[in-house]
Tab-separated table of C-alpha atoms in Angstrom:
chain	number	residue	atom	x	y	z
A	1	MET	CA	-13.365	2.372	17.754
A	2	LYS	CA	-15.324	5.676	19.108
A	3	SER	CA	-13.268	7.344	21.765
A	4	GLN	CA	-13.025	10.776	22.951
A	5	GLY	CA	-10.416	12.859	25.042
A	6	ILE	CA	-8.515	9.961	26.797
A	7	SER	CA	-7.148	11.468	30.017
A	8	ARG	CA	-3.437	10.708	30.672
A	9	ARG	CA	-3.724	8.419	33.587
A	10	ASN	CA	-6.488	6.159	31.480
A	11	PHE	CA	-4.113	6.238	28.535
A	12	ILE	CA	-1.368	4.414	30.326
A	13	LYS	CA	-4.009	1.836	31.358
A	14	THR	CA	-4.319	1.314	27.381
A	15	VAL	CA	-1.008	0.836	26.840
A	16	GLY	CA	-0.607	-1.734	29.636
A	17	ILE	CA	-3.638	-3.546	28.243
A	18	THR	CA	-2.412	-3.459	24.535
A	19	THR	CA	0.847	-4.512	25.189
A	20	ALA	CA	-0.276	-7.604	26.940
A	21	LEU	CA	-2.587	-8.577	24.314
A	22	ALA	CA	0.192	-8.265	21.872
A	23	ALA	CA	2.210	-10.397	23.927
A	24	THR	CA	-0.564	-13.566	23.214
A	25	GLY	CA	-0.492	-13.272	19.606
A	26	THR	CA	-0.234	-15.667	16.511
A	27	VAL	CA	2.263	-13.590	14.552
A	28	PRO	CA	5.642	-14.743	15.280
A	29	PRO	CA	7.806	-11.823	16.671
A	30	LEU	CA	10.208	-10.125	14.105
A	31	LEU	CA	13.826	-9.975	15.181
A	32	TYR	CA	15.780	-8.146	12.525
A	33	ALA	CA	15.306	-5.106	10.321
A	34	SER	CA	13.912	-5.781	6.893
A	35	GLU	CA	13.345	-9.358	7.443
A	36	ARG	CA	10.564	-11.044	5.715
A	37	ARG	CA	8.242	-13.791	6.635
A	38	LEU	CA	5.088	-15.413	5.357
A	39	VAL	CA	2.164	-15.156	7.217
A	40	THR	CA	-1.724	-16.075	6.497
A	41	PHE	CA	-4.378	-13.321	6.871
A	42	PRO	CA	-8.357	-13.746	6.372
A	43	GLU	CA	-9.141	-14.289	2.494
A	44	LYS	CA	-5.364	-14.505	1.999
A	45	THR	CA	-3.027	-16.978	0.917
A	46	GLU	CA	0.777	-16.838	2.138
A	47	LEU	CA	1.763	-13.214	1.973
A	48	LEU	CA	5.132	-11.625	3.109
A	49	LEU	CA	4.467	-9.327	6.136
A	50	LEU	CA	5.661	-5.890	6.565
A	51	THR	CA	3.614	-4.882	9.556
A	52	SER	CA	0.816	-6.655	11.081
A	53	ARG	CA	-1.374	-3.680	12.996
A	54	PRO	CA	-2.526	-2.288	10.562
A	55	PRO	CA	-1.689	-5.153	7.989
A	56	GLN	CA	0.448	-4.363	5.437
A	57	LEU	CA	1.362	-7.558	3.594
A	58	GLU	CA	3.183	-7.980	0.083
A	59	THR	CA	2.811	-10.524	-2.847
A	60	PRO	CA	5.684	-12.920	-3.583
A	61	LEU	CA	6.915	-12.094	-6.968
A	62	LYS	CA	5.724	-15.774	-8.039
A	63	TYR	CA	2.280	-14.703	-8.311
A	64	PHE	CA	3.119	-12.399	-11.324
A	65	ARG	CA	4.068	-14.875	-13.548
A	66	GLU	CA	0.159	-15.004	-14.206
A	67	LEU	CA	-1.160	-12.009	-16.060
A	68	ILE	CA	-4.128	-11.584	-13.588
A	69	THR	CA	-3.260	-11.474	-9.825
A	70	PRO	CA	-5.567	-13.869	-7.771
A	71	ASN	CA	-7.422	-11.859	-5.179
A	72	GLU	CA	-6.115	-13.856	-2.149
A	73	ALA	CA	-2.468	-13.054	-3.471
A	74	LEU	CA	-3.070	-9.073	-3.938
A	75	PHE	CA	-1.093	-6.860	-1.732
A	76	VAL	CA	-2.499	-5.443	1.490
A	77	ARG	CA	-2.119	-1.733	2.812
A	78	TRP	CA	-3.990	0.228	5.445
A	79	HIS	CA	-2.582	3.077	7.495
A	80	LEU	CA	-4.641	3.185	10.215
A	81	ALA	CA	-4.905	0.141	12.768
A	82	ASP	CA	-8.745	0.387	13.356
A	83	ILE	CA	-9.800	-1.057	10.001
A	84	PRO	CA	-13.078	-2.571	9.470
A	85	THR	CA	-13.553	-6.198	9.786
A	86	SER	CA	-17.119	-6.614	9.908
A	87	VAL	CA	-19.539	-5.014	7.463
A	88	ASP	CA	-22.965	-5.923	7.165
A	89	LEU	CA	-24.728	-4.736	3.572
A	90	ALA	CA	-28.102	-4.610	5.230
A	91	THR	CA	-26.874	-1.400	6.619
A	92	TRP	CA	-24.102	-0.517	4.716
A	93	ARG	CA	-24.425	2.957	2.536
A	94	LEU	CA	-22.450	4.817	0.366
A	95	VAL	CA	-23.214	8.250	0.890
A	96	ILE	CA	-22.708	11.353	-1.427
A	97	HIS	CA	-22.857	14.777	0.009
A	98	GLY	CA	-21.449	18.302	0.265
A	99	ASN	CA	-22.194	20.813	-2.608
A	100	VAL	CA	-24.635	18.604	-4.214
A	101	GLU	CA	-28.418	19.021	-5.444
A	102	GLN	CA	-29.616	16.268	-2.901
A	103	GLN	CA	-27.543	14.160	-0.489
A	104	ILE	CA	-27.651	10.306	-1.476
A	105	SER	CA	-27.295	7.111	0.239
A	106	LEU	CA	-26.758	4.289	-1.530
A	107	SER	CA	-27.064	0.772	-0.654
A	108	MET	CA	-25.493	-2.067	-2.769
A	109	ASP	CA	-28.215	-2.795	-4.420
A	110	ASP	CA	-28.752	0.983	-5.465
A	111	LEU	CA	-24.977	1.073	-6.463
A	112	LYS	CA	-25.522	-2.257	-8.722
A	113	LYS	CA	-28.347	-0.116	-10.606
A	114	PHE	CA	-25.872	2.037	-12.376
A	115	GLU	CA	-24.269	0.925	-15.655
A	116	LYS	CA	-21.331	-1.803	-14.956
A	117	VAL	CA	-17.832	-1.163	-16.108
A	118	VAL	CA	-15.185	-3.953	-16.063
A	119	TYR	CA	-11.337	-3.446	-17.028
A	120	THR	CA	-8.269	-4.713	-15.701
A	121	ALA	CA	-5.773	-2.559	-14.071
A	122	VAL	CA	-2.433	-2.409	-12.452
A	123	ILE	CA	-2.981	-1.515	-8.625
A	124	GLN	CA	0.481	-0.156	-7.260
A	125	CYS	CA	1.258	1.191	-3.958
A	126	ALA	CA	3.125	4.733	-4.059
A	127	GLY	CA	5.876	3.254	-2.125
A	128	ASN	CA	6.363	0.024	-4.121
A	129	GLY	CA	10.235	-0.653	-4.022
A	130	ARG	CA	10.772	1.732	-1.322
A	131	SER	CA	13.009	-0.701	0.390
A	132	PHE	CA	15.787	-0.213	-2.791
A	133	PHE	CA	15.764	3.500	-2.260
A	134	ASN	CA	19.735	4.717	-1.794
A	135	PRO	CA	20.055	6.567	0.631
A	136	PRO	CA	17.257	4.816	2.666
A	137	VAL	CA	14.005	6.575	3.484
A	138	PHE	CA	11.700	6.082	6.129
A	139	GLY	CA	7.832	4.435	5.468
A	140	GLY	CA	6.990	0.911	4.590
A	141	GLN	CA	9.973	-1.038	3.332
A	142	TRP	CA	8.547	-2.681	0.298
A	143	LEU	CA	10.155	-4.970	-1.859
A	144	ASN	CA	8.318	-5.073	-5.437
A	145	GLY	CA	5.105	-6.908	-3.957
A	146	ALA	CA	2.912	-4.010	-3.566
A	147	MET	CA	1.502	-4.092	-6.933
A	148	GLY	CA	-0.997	-6.542	-8.930
A	149	ASN	CA	-3.147	-6.760	-11.927
A	150	VAL	CA	-6.947	-7.102	-11.105
A	151	THR	CA	-9.940	-7.195	-13.304
A	152	TRP	CA	-12.267	-4.652	-11.445
A	153	GLY	CA	-15.660	-4.417	-12.059
A	154	GLY	CA	-18.062	-1.213	-10.798
A	155	VAL	CA	-19.814	1.619	-11.712
A	156	ARG	CA	-18.435	5.147	-12.751
A	157	LEU	CA	-18.064	7.634	-10.036
A	158	LYS	CA	-19.253	10.232	-12.395
A	159	ASP	CA	-22.836	8.486	-12.953
A	160	ILE	CA	-23.104	8.693	-8.884
A	161	LEU	CA	-21.718	12.166	-8.770
A	162	ASN	CA	-24.439	13.148	-11.572
A	163	LYS	CA	-27.244	11.379	-9.673
A	164	ALA	CA	-26.464	13.448	-6.525
A	165	GLY	CA	-26.273	16.636	-8.685
A	166	LEU	CA	-22.995	18.856	-8.613
A	167	LYS	CA	-23.841	22.456	-7.774
A	168	THR	CA	-21.519	25.242	-9.228
A	169	GLY	CA	-18.709	26.055	-7.339
A	170	SER	CA	-17.713	22.379	-6.819
A	171	MET	CA	-13.710	22.080	-6.668
A	172	GLU	CA	-13.069	18.601	-5.448
A	173	VAL	CA	-14.290	15.369	-4.355
A	174	VAL	CA	-12.950	13.882	-0.965
A	175	PHE	CA	-13.368	10.150	-0.206
A	176	LYS	CA	-13.278	8.399	3.503
A	177	GLY	CA	-13.333	4.936	4.082
A	178	LEU	CA	-14.406	2.854	7.095
A	179	ASP	CA	-11.231	2.799	8.436
A	180	LYS	CA	-10.469	5.098	11.581
A	181	ALA	CA	-7.490	6.277	13.792
A	182	VAL	CA	-6.928	4.341	17.215
A	183	LEU	CA	-6.566	7.685	18.839
A	184	PRO	CA	-8.624	10.556	17.901
A	185	ALA	CA	-5.804	13.032	17.678
A	186	THR	CA	-4.832	11.244	14.639
A	187	PRO	CA	-5.881	12.652	11.377
A	188	ASN	CA	-8.174	10.172	9.808
A	189	PHE	CA	-7.484	8.695	6.382
A	190	LEU	CA	-8.935	10.470	3.496
A	191	LYS	CA	-7.872	11.531	-0.235
A	192	SER	CA	-9.280	13.995	-2.613
A	193	LEU	CA	-9.253	14.314	-6.636
A	194	PRO	CA	-9.727	17.588	-8.154
A	195	LEU	CA	-13.434	17.744	-9.777
A	196	ASP	CA	-12.018	17.451	-13.627
A	197	LYS	CA	-9.891	14.131	-12.647
A	198	ALA	CA	-12.891	13.008	-10.682
A	199	LEU	CA	-15.309	13.345	-13.403
A	200	GLU	CA	-13.455	11.090	-15.889
A	201	ASP	CA	-15.081	7.957	-17.348
A	202	ASP	CA	-12.652	5.366	-16.045
A	203	ILE	CA	-12.683	6.070	-12.639
A	204	ILE	CA	-15.065	3.545	-10.582
A	205	VAL	CA	-16.525	2.511	-7.525
A	206	ALA	CA	-15.648	-0.808	-7.576
A	207	TYR	CA	-17.499	-3.641	-6.048
A	208	GLU	CA	-15.695	-6.590	-7.803
A	209	MET	CA	-12.118	-8.001	-8.076
A	210	ASN	CA	-11.630	-10.727	-10.547
A	211	GLY	CA	-15.286	-11.510	-10.794
A	212	ARG	CA	-15.741	-11.768	-6.869
A	213	GLU	CA	-16.452	-9.612	-3.891
A	214	LEU	CA	-13.523	-7.587	-2.579
A	215	PRO	CA	-11.689	-9.364	0.222
A	216	MET	CA	-12.263	-7.585	3.524
A	217	LEU	CA	-8.654	-6.739	3.484
A	218	ASN	CA	-8.885	-5.065	0.081
A	219	GLY	CA	-11.504	-2.847	0.986
A	220	PHE	CA	-15.035	-4.856	0.946
A	221	PRO	CA	-17.336	-3.755	0.105
A	222	VAL	CA	-16.416	-1.140	-2.441
A	223	ARG	CA	-13.441	1.168	-3.184
A	224	LEU	CA	-12.597	3.485	-5.536
A	225	VAL	CA	-10.362	2.816	-8.633
A	226	VAL	CA	-8.370	5.482	-10.403
A	227	PRO	CA	-6.622	3.415	-12.807
A	228	GLY	CA	-2.988	4.776	-14.105
A	229	TRP	CA	-2.794	6.675	-10.604
A	230	TYR	CA	-1.034	5.177	-7.629
A	231	ALA	CA	-2.895	3.221	-5.161
A	232	THR	CA	-3.288	5.679	-2.200
A	233	TYR	CA	-6.275	7.311	-3.943
A	234	TRP	CA	-7.723	3.799	-4.261
A	235	VAL	CA	-9.680	4.563	-0.885
A	236	LYS	CA	-10.860	1.097	0.374
A	237	SER	CA	-14.080	0.291	1.820
A	238	LEU	CA	-15.618	3.638	0.804
A	239	SER	CA	-18.104	4.859	2.468
A	240	ASP	CA	-18.191	8.472	2.292
A	241	ILE	CA	-17.998	10.822	-0.564
A	242	GLU	CA	-17.926	14.623	-0.208
A	243	VAL	CA	-18.044	17.329	-2.834
A	244	GLY	CA	-15.998	20.088	-1.672
A	245	VAL	CA	-15.771	23.980	-2.595
A	246	LYS	CA	-12.330	24.440	-1.676
A	247	PRO	CA	-9.371	21.960	-1.177
A	248	THR	CA	-8.998	20.198	1.955
A	249	ASP	CA	-6.872	20.494	4.377
A	250	SER	CA	-6.020	17.134	5.370
A	251	PHE	CA	-2.545	15.760	6.635
A	252	TRP	CA	-3.082	12.916	3.918
A	253	VAL	CA	-3.231	15.386	1.243
A	254	LYS	CA	-1.795	18.481	2.082
A	255	THR	CA	1.481	16.979	3.898
A	256	ALA	CA	1.626	13.118	3.100
A	257	TYR	CA	1.794	11.591	-0.215
A	258	ARG	CA	3.437	14.309	-2.292
A	259	ILE	CA	6.263	14.557	-4.771
A	260	PRO	CA	8.702	17.186	-5.642
A	261	ASP	CA	7.125	19.617	-7.987
A	262	ASN	CA	9.303	18.768	-11.211
A	263	PRO	CA	9.273	16.758	-14.423
A	264	CYS	CA	11.243	13.690	-12.480
A	265	GLY	CA	9.392	14.093	-9.193
A	266	CYS	CA	13.081	13.815	-7.664
A	267	VAL	CA	15.620	15.508	-6.075
A	268	GLU	CA	19.187	15.548	-5.350
A	269	PRO	CA	19.562	12.484	-2.751
A	270	GLY	CA	19.509	13.386	0.600
A	271	THR	CA	17.850	16.945	0.099
A	272	ALA	CA	14.161	18.133	0.654
A	273	PRO	CA	12.017	19.585	-2.378
A	274	LYS	CA	11.634	23.055	-2.617
A	275	LYS	CA	7.973	22.662	-3.751
A	276	THR	CA	5.603	19.419	-3.843
A	277	VAL	CA	2.562	18.218	-5.382
A	278	PRO	CA	0.240	15.557	-4.770
A	279	ILE	CA	1.377	12.123	-6.307
A	280	ASN	CA	-0.615	11.137	-9.390
A	281	ARG	CA	0.402	9.074	-12.087
A	282	MET	CA	2.179	5.968	-11.984
A	283	THR	CA	5.669	5.975	-13.554
A	284	THR	CA	6.592	3.249	-16.363
A	285	ARG	CA	8.125	-0.172	-14.949
A	286	SER	CA	9.301	-3.542	-16.095
A	287	LEU	CA	10.184	-6.376	-13.871
A	288	LEU	CA	11.840	-9.590	-14.279
A	289	ILE	CA	9.418	-12.401	-12.645
A	290	ASN	CA	11.066	-15.396	-13.765
A	291	PRO	CA	13.859	-16.825	-13.320
A	292	GLU	CA	13.852	-14.467	-10.093
A	293	ASP	CA	17.142	-12.488	-9.212
A	294	GLY	CA	19.854	-14.698	-8.596
A	295	SER	CA	18.597	-18.473	-10.016
A	296	GLN	CA	21.023	-20.815	-11.559
A	297	LEU	CA	20.843	-21.773	-14.773
A	298	LYS	CA	22.268	-24.475	-17.260
A	299	SER	CA	24.681	-23.362	-19.983
A	300	GLY	CA	23.547	-24.514	-23.431
A	301	GLN	CA	19.796	-25.056	-21.997
A	302	PRO	CA	17.104	-22.782	-23.428
A	303	VAL	CA	15.062	-20.358	-20.803
A	304	GLU	CA	12.702	-18.264	-21.589
A	305	LEU	CA	12.892	-14.922	-19.261
A	306	MET	CA	9.454	-13.167	-18.543
A	307	GLY	CA	8.019	-10.618	-16.749
A	308	VAL	CA	5.642	-7.654	-16.588
A	309	ALA	CA	5.595	-4.100	-17.872
A	310	PHE	CA	3.001	-1.144	-17.167
A	311	SER	CA	2.786	2.545	-17.031
A	312	GLY	CA	0.559	5.070	-15.781
A	313	GLY	CA	-2.268	4.757	-18.093
A	314	TYR	CA	-0.616	4.614	-21.530
A	315	SER	CA	-0.061	0.871	-23.362
A	316	ILE	CA	3.444	-0.403	-23.334
A	317	LYS	CA	4.801	-0.109	-26.889
A	318	GLU	CA	8.248	-1.636	-26.374
A	319	VAL	CA	10.259	-3.882	-23.927
A	320	LEU	CA	14.187	-4.373	-24.271
A	321	VAL	CA	16.049	-7.039	-22.631
A	322	SER	CA	19.848	-6.973	-22.272
A	323	VAL	CA	21.516	-10.257	-20.596
A	324	ASP	CA	25.127	-8.509	-21.039
A	325	GLY	CA	24.808	-5.697	-18.246
A	326	GLY	CA	23.409	-3.334	-20.747
A	327	MET	CA	25.980	-3.496	-23.647
A	328	ASN	CA	23.328	-5.073	-26.065
A	329	TRP	CA	19.398	-4.842	-26.200
A	330	ARG	CA	16.886	-6.820	-27.934
A	331	PRO	CA	13.149	-6.401	-27.907
A	332	ALA	CA	11.219	-8.875	-26.167
A	333	ARG	CA	8.157	-10.397	-27.227
A	334	LEU	CA	4.896	-9.027	-25.779
A	335	GLY	CA	1.795	-10.917	-24.581
A	336	LYS	CA	-1.761	-10.235	-25.304
A	337	ASP	CA	-2.422	-6.338	-24.803
A	338	ILE	CA	-5.516	-6.222	-22.576
A	339	GLY	CA	-5.932	-2.382	-22.356
A	340	ARG	CA	-3.804	0.577	-21.449
A	341	TYR	CA	-4.473	0.212	-17.560
A	342	SER	CA	-3.315	-3.472	-17.387
A	343	TRP	CA	0.081	-4.989	-17.304
A	344	ILE	CA	1.608	-6.449	-20.271
A	345	GLN	CA	3.485	-9.486	-20.214
A	346	TRP	CA	6.839	-9.874	-21.722
A	347	PHE	CA	8.699	-13.006	-22.855
A	348	TYR	CA	12.729	-12.979	-24.051
A	349	PRO	CA	13.949	-16.587	-25.125
A	350	TRP	CA	17.637	-17.268	-24.150
A	351	GLN	CA	20.193	-19.732	-24.446
A	352	PRO	CA	23.315	-19.171	-22.085
A	353	ALA	CA	26.430	-20.295	-24.170
A	354	LYS	CA	28.857	-20.588	-21.528
A	355	PRO	CA	28.834	-20.463	-17.330
A	356	GLY	CA	29.280	-17.233	-15.756
A	357	ASN	CA	27.328	-14.518	-13.991
A	358	TYR	CA	25.097	-12.618	-16.486
A	359	HIS	CA	23.438	-9.392	-15.375
A	360	VAL	CA	19.884	-9.447	-16.951
A	361	MET	CA	18.316	-5.707	-17.642
A	362	VAL	CA	14.911	-4.932	-18.783
A	363	ARG	CA	13.214	-1.647	-19.972
A	364	ALA	CA	9.989	-0.846	-21.126
A	365	THR	CA	8.711	2.449	-22.758
A	366	ASN	CA	5.183	3.428	-23.032
A	367	SER	CA	3.061	4.526	-26.216
A	368	ILE	CA	4.110	8.585	-25.410
A	369	GLY	CA	7.779	7.912	-24.947
A	370	GLU	CA	7.715	7.636	-21.211
A	371	SER	CA	10.557	4.963	-20.073
A	372	GLN	CA	12.949	4.089	-17.207
A	373	PRO	CA	16.274	5.632	-15.851
A	374	LEU	CA	19.125	3.785	-15.769
A	375	ASP	CA	20.120	4.832	-12.173
A	376	ALA	CA	17.202	4.972	-9.731
A	377	LEU	CA	15.563	8.655	-9.072
A	378	TRP	CA	15.256	10.059	-5.544
A	379	ASN	CA	12.788	11.447	-3.294
A	380	PRO	CA	12.260	11.752	0.395
A	381	SER	CA	9.237	9.789	0.557
A	382	GLY	CA	10.333	6.791	-1.333
A	383	TYR	CA	7.937	6.972	-4.382
A	384	LEU	CA	7.693	6.582	-8.099
A	385	LEU	CA	10.881	4.128	-8.403
A	386	ASN	CA	11.023	2.855	-11.522
A	387	ASN	CA	14.804	2.358	-12.222
A	388	ILE	CA	16.109	-0.543	-15.020
A	389	GLU	CA	16.551	-3.173	-12.330
A	390	LYS	CA	19.689	-4.938	-12.700
A	391	HIS	CA	19.461	-8.974	-11.847
A	392	ASN	CA	21.911	-11.613	-11.650
A	393	LEU	CA	21.622	-14.797	-13.118
A	394	ILE	CA	24.278	-17.317	-12.427
A	395	VAL	CA	24.934	-19.981	-15.036
A	396	THR	CA	26.682	-23.234	-14.284
B	1	MET	CA	-12.172	5.366	32.870
B	2	LYS	CA	-15.018	3.472	31.647
B	3	THR	CA	-14.645	4.793	27.998
B	4	THR	CA	-11.156	3.534	28.135
B	5	ILE	CA	-11.800	0.170	29.134
B	6	LEU	CA	-14.488	-0.248	26.777
B	7	LEU	CA	-12.099	1.077	24.044
B	8	CYS	CA	-9.485	-1.651	24.737
B	9	ILE	CA	-12.253	-4.374	24.980
B	10	GLY	CA	-13.105	-3.577	21.627
B	11	ALA	CA	-9.264	-3.527	20.536
B	12	SER	CA	-9.170	-6.947	21.950
B	13	LEU	CA	-12.250	-8.361	19.710
B	14	VAL	CA	-11.152	-7.045	16.750
B	15	TYR	CA	-7.428	-8.583	16.966
B	16	THR	CA	-8.214	-11.842	18.842
B	17	THR	CA	-6.462	-15.066	18.037
B	18	MET	CA	-8.630	-17.420	16.573
B	19	ALA	CA	-8.120	-20.287	14.198
B	20	LEU	CA	-10.050	-19.355	10.826
B	21	ALA	CA	-13.121	-21.633	10.792
B	22	ALA	CA	-14.102	-21.018	7.097
B	23	ASP	CA	-11.771	-21.693	4.253
B	24	LYS	CA	-13.082	-18.592	2.694
B	25	GLY	CA	-11.412	-16.719	5.887
B	26	PHE	CA	-14.732	-14.966	6.545
B	27	VAL	CA	-17.547	-15.812	8.319
B	28	MET	CA	-21.480	-14.824	7.698
B	29	ASP	CA	-23.837	-13.645	9.794
B	30	GLY	CA	-26.856	-13.154	7.657
B	31	THR	CA	-25.810	-10.561	5.827
B	32	LYS	CA	-23.056	-9.574	7.997
B	33	ARG	CA	-19.623	-10.635	6.967
B	34	THR	CA	-16.901	-10.716	9.267
B	35	ILE	CA	-13.210	-11.801	9.354
B	36	THR	CA	-10.797	-12.150	12.625
B	37	LEU	CA	-7.241	-10.759	12.592
B	38	PRO	CA	-4.254	-12.667	14.086
B	39	ALA	CA	-3.013	-10.670	16.644
B	40	PRO	CA	0.493	-8.949	16.328
B	41	SER	CA	3.235	-10.109	18.644
B	42	VAL	CA	6.629	-8.461	17.999
B	43	SER	CA	8.932	-8.623	20.909
B	44	LEU	CA	11.611	-6.092	20.971
B	45	ILE	CA	15.124	-6.887	21.747
B	46	ASN	CA	16.197	-6.546	25.382
B	47	GLY	CA	17.994	-3.211	26.558
B	48	PRO	CA	17.678	0.395	28.101
B	49	GLY	CA	14.367	1.775	27.087
B	50	ARG	CA	13.000	-1.214	25.726
B	51	ASP	CA	9.620	-1.238	28.087
B	52	ILE	CA	8.618	2.295	27.179
B	53	THR	CA	9.240	1.878	23.547
B	54	SER	CA	7.001	-1.219	23.404
B	55	SER	CA	4.227	0.456	25.503
B	56	TYR	CA	4.109	3.806	23.387
B	57	CYS	CA	5.096	2.738	20.054
B	58	ASN	CA	2.208	0.098	20.242
B	59	ILE	CA	-0.489	2.076	20.658
B	60	CYS	CA	-1.386	2.974	17.393
B	61	HIS	CA	0.249	0.199	15.247
B	62	SER	CA	2.383	-2.857	15.671
B	63	LEU	CA	6.272	-2.762	16.729
B	64	ASP	CA	7.158	-3.650	13.460
B	65	TYR	CA	6.586	-0.314	12.400
B	66	ILE	CA	10.092	-0.095	13.789
B	67	THR	CA	11.687	-3.657	13.399
B	68	THR	CA	11.150	-3.654	9.471
B	69	GLN	CA	12.820	0.013	8.994
B	70	GLN	CA	16.174	0.351	7.415
B	71	LYS	CA	19.076	1.028	9.615
B	72	PHE	CA	18.824	4.906	10.487
B	73	PRO	CA	21.028	7.190	12.897
B	74	GLU	CA	19.520	8.462	15.970
B	75	ALA	CA	18.823	12.172	14.500
B	76	ARG	CA	16.566	10.525	11.905
B	77	TRP	CA	14.705	8.344	14.378
B	78	HIS	CA	14.221	11.286	16.691
B	79	ALA	CA	12.632	13.105	13.448
B	80	VAL	CA	10.288	10.189	13.301
B	81	VAL	CA	9.357	9.811	16.723
B	82	THR	CA	8.593	13.669	16.856
B	83	LYS	CA	6.275	13.142	14.000
B	84	MET	CA	4.653	10.431	15.828
B	85	VAL	CA	3.750	13.286	18.659
B	86	LYS	CA	3.350	16.371	16.274
B	87	THR	CA	1.664	14.847	13.544
B	88	TYR	CA	-0.338	11.704	14.893
B	89	GLY	CA	-0.655	12.814	18.479
B	90	ALA	CA	1.442	10.438	20.042
B	91	PRO	CA	1.223	11.172	23.925
B	92	ILE	CA	4.732	11.188	24.599
B	93	THR	CA	6.950	13.420	26.836
B	94	GLU	CA	9.792	14.962	25.738
B	95	MET	CA	12.231	13.127	28.024
B	96	ASN	CA	10.366	9.530	26.905
B	97	VAL	CA	10.961	10.768	23.246
B	98	ASP	CA	14.657	10.620	24.347
B	99	ILE	CA	14.606	7.671	25.728
B	100	ILE	CA	12.857	5.857	22.940
B	101	THR	CA	15.024	7.287	20.390
B	102	HIS	CA	17.834	6.200	21.990
B	103	TYR	CA	16.577	2.482	22.282
B	104	ILE	CA	15.800	2.575	18.797
B	105	ALA	CA	18.794	3.865	17.308
B	106	THR	CA	21.025	1.448	19.624
B	107	TYR	CA	19.088	-1.655	18.582
B	108	TYR	CA	17.758	-1.051	15.277
B	109	GLY	CA	19.635	1.609	13.925
B	110	THR	CA	23.008	2.667	13.729
B	111	GLY	CA	23.468	3.930	16.924
B	112	LYS	CA	24.603	7.785	16.760
């Protein structure tokens, strides 16, 4: 929506019309805080609704029983409500400008002429698991479904930047998508990466998810993929790359998506950090996927517990499982390792001998020794959650 | 005046209610690919301040931004509504900020 300077009187009209529109909708009303319902959005299977405008949808845990998350099931997270719903590849271009030798404007065909790179990487929202924060924090109240493991196909950002030619004095690269704010007063979404990060080999502009075009809600036609880092950097519907000579001043970089500037990215619950830095690499996590928390099992019958483990770009070396609330830990069997950015599946055969409530806990460690804390660390924005989860399985 | 109306029609086209024809979930018109989003419809609990809240807090995003939050006290909601005004440019007067905050804290928060 292009809009300039809405006067107060016109503004009231806008509100009236928007409200009337909302009343005729197809998404049924939510009545209680933190209630979740399944909804179907274009190109998506039934996902859990967080918000409808802009769409924020999370993946039900059952999809994580597979190594690769299907395109239809991948979570959706936009910030601003004027999201792209229509893209014409005949006119769409990716523009690279700023402190470069020559501004370039690439069509999809141009883009596909660069060398193709394919790998599997976990995509995870910075606020995944925020609803488990205690004390609670504002922001999207995600359960654990704002993540997925996808095989991305695209071209190196570095190759595109080099084609435009970086001029001396370049400091950072700014990424913008086709999404826009509803009111002109709201800062449009953008993210930036320091130049040395942006030039890393593994960062790609992806035009494929699991061998197919991206769903519109996941950023058709292309999105940035910054493997190992939180998805806030993976700008969707990427259309504009600007090379800058000084740090951008955008709200989305300077104020939002920041973590306490210390090794744990955490502060005493309920307090504010003195200094912050932009969020970056993902923490190490492991999740129990099947059977789900609260499931009933039969005593004496063998089951295989399974789940996933991943970290911000370092392979998972070990996953330990406890079925007695953390007293005894045994290694789980790890599935096939398909690369350091992918999650790995873990499996743990178990035969509960007698009825009772069992507390199942899982803990992953990566190749540089990063692991998970027993108690959740806290920060005011609800990021980086990675504590060892305690699940309850009921054996009868 | 004209700008505003066009703006609203734009929004209604994007968020119109439509059964998706294609299994794929998108429509191709030549090289142009289009999806149609379902319209949001969240109705807030009836109570004093509800109408003002429904109008203003629905301009930039759907009202489930309110209903899906955890339970917070009024002071925390006041800070969020103030953020909507100061950071995101929500055109809400101080008096209405107070009415909205009080309404949300009462029906979706912990009260005081």
